[in-house]
PDB file of C-alpha atoms in Angstrom:
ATOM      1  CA  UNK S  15      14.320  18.551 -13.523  1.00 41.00           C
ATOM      2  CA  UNK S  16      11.767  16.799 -11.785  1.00 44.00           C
ATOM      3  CA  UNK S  17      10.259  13.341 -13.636  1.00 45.00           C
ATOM      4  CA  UNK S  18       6.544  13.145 -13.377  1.00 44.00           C
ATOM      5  CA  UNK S  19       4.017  10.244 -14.984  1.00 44.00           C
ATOM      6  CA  UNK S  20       2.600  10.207 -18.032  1.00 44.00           C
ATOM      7  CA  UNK S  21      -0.474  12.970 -16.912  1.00 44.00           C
ATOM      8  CA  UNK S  22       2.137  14.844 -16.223  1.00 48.00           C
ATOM      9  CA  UNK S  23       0.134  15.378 -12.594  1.00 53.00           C
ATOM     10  CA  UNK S  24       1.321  14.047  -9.738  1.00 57.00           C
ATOM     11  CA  UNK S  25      -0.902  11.254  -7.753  1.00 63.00           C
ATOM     12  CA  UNK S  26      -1.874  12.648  -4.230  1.00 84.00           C
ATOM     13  CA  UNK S  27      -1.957   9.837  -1.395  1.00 92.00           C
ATOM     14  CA  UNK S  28      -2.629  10.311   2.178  1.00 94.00           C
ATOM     15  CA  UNK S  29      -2.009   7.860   5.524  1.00 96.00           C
ATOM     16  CA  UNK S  30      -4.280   5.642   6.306  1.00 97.00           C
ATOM     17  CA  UNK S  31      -5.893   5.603   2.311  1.00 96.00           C
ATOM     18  CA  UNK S  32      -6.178   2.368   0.160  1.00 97.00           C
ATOM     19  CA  UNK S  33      -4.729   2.143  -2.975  1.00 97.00           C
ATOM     20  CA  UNK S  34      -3.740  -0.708  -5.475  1.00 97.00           C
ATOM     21  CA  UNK S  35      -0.362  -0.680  -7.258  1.00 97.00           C
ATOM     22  CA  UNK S  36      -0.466  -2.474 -10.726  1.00 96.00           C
ATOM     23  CA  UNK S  37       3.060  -4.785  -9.525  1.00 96.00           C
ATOM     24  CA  UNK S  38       2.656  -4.975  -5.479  1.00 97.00           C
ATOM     25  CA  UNK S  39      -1.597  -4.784  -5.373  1.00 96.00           C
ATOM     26  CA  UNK S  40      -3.714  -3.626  -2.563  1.00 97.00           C
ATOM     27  CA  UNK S  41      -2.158  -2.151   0.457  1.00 98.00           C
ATOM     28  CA  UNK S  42      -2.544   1.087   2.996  1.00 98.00           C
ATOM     29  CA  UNK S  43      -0.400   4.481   2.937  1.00 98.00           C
ATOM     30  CA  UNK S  44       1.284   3.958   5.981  1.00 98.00           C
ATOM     31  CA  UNK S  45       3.459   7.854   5.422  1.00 97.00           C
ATOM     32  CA  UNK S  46       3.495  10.339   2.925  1.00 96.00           C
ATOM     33  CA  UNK S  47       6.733  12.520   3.334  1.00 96.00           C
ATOM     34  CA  UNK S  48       7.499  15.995   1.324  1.00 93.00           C
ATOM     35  CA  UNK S  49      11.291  16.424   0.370  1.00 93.00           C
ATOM     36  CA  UNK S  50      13.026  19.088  -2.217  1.00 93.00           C
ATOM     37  CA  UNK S  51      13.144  16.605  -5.069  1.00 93.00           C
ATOM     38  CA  UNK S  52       9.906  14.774  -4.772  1.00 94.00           C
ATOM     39  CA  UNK S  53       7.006  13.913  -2.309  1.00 94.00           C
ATOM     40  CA  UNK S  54       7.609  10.237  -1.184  1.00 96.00           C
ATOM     41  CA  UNK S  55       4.558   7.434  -0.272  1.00 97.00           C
ATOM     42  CA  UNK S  56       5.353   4.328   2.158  1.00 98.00           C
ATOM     43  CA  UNK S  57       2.170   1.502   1.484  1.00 98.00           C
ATOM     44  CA  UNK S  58       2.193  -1.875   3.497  1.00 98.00           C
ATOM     45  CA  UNK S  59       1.212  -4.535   1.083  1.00 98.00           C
ATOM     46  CA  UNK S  60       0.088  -7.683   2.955  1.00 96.00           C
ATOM     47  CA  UNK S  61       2.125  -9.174   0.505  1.00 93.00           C
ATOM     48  CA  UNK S  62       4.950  -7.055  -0.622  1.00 95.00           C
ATOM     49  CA  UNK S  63       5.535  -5.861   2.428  1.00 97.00           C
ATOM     50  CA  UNK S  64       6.257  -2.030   3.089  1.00 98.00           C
ATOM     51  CA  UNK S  65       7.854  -0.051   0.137  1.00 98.00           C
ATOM     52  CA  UNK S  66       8.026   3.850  -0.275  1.00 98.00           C
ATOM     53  CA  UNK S  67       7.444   5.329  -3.591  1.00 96.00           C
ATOM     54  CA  UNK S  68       8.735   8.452  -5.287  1.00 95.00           C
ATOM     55  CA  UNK S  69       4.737  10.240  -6.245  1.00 92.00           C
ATOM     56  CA  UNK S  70       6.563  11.935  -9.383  1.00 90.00           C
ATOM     57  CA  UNK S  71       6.836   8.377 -10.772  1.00 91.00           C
ATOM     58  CA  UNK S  72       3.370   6.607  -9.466  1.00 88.00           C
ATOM     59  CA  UNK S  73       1.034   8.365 -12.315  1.00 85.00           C
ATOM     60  CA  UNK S  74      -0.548   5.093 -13.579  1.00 87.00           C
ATOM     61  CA  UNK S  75       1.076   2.901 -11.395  1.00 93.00           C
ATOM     62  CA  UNK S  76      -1.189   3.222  -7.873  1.00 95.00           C
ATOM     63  CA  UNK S  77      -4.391   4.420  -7.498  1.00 93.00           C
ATOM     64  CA  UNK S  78      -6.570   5.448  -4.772  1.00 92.00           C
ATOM     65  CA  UNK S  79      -9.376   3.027  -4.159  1.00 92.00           C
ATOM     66  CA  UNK S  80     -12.135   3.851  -2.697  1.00 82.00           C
ATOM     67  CA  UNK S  81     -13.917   1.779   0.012  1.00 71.00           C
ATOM     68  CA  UNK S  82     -17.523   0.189  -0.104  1.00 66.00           C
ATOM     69  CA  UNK S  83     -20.251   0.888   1.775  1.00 60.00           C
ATOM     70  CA  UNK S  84     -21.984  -2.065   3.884  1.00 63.00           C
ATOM     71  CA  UNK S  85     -25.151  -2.482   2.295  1.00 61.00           C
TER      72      UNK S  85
END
């Protein structure tokens, strides 16, 4: 059975996309990788370094953040 976040949908990420995690904060999808169990995202953190994250469990967790336009 496959575990998924409390939507029940499961984030989508892509490389080179911003996102802020609520534990690690901002960083950069660096890979997303499909397997049979889950779909797995890598983000640098500038602080946390790299870590790779099962999607299934990020509902909630990281979200895409969406770059500002120079004014």
């Amino acid at each position: 059975p496959q575990r998924r976040g409390g939507s029940g949908r499961m984030p989508r990420f892509k490389v080179g996309q911003a996102v802020r995690h609520e534990r690690f904060g901002s960083g950069v999808v660096t890979a997303v990788e499909a397997k049979e169990d889950d779909v797995y995202v890598t983000v640098a953190f500038p602080t946390a370094g790299e870590r790779t994250f099962a999607s299934s469990l990020l509902a909630g967790k990281m979200v895409a953040v969406r770059k500002r336009s120079p004014a």
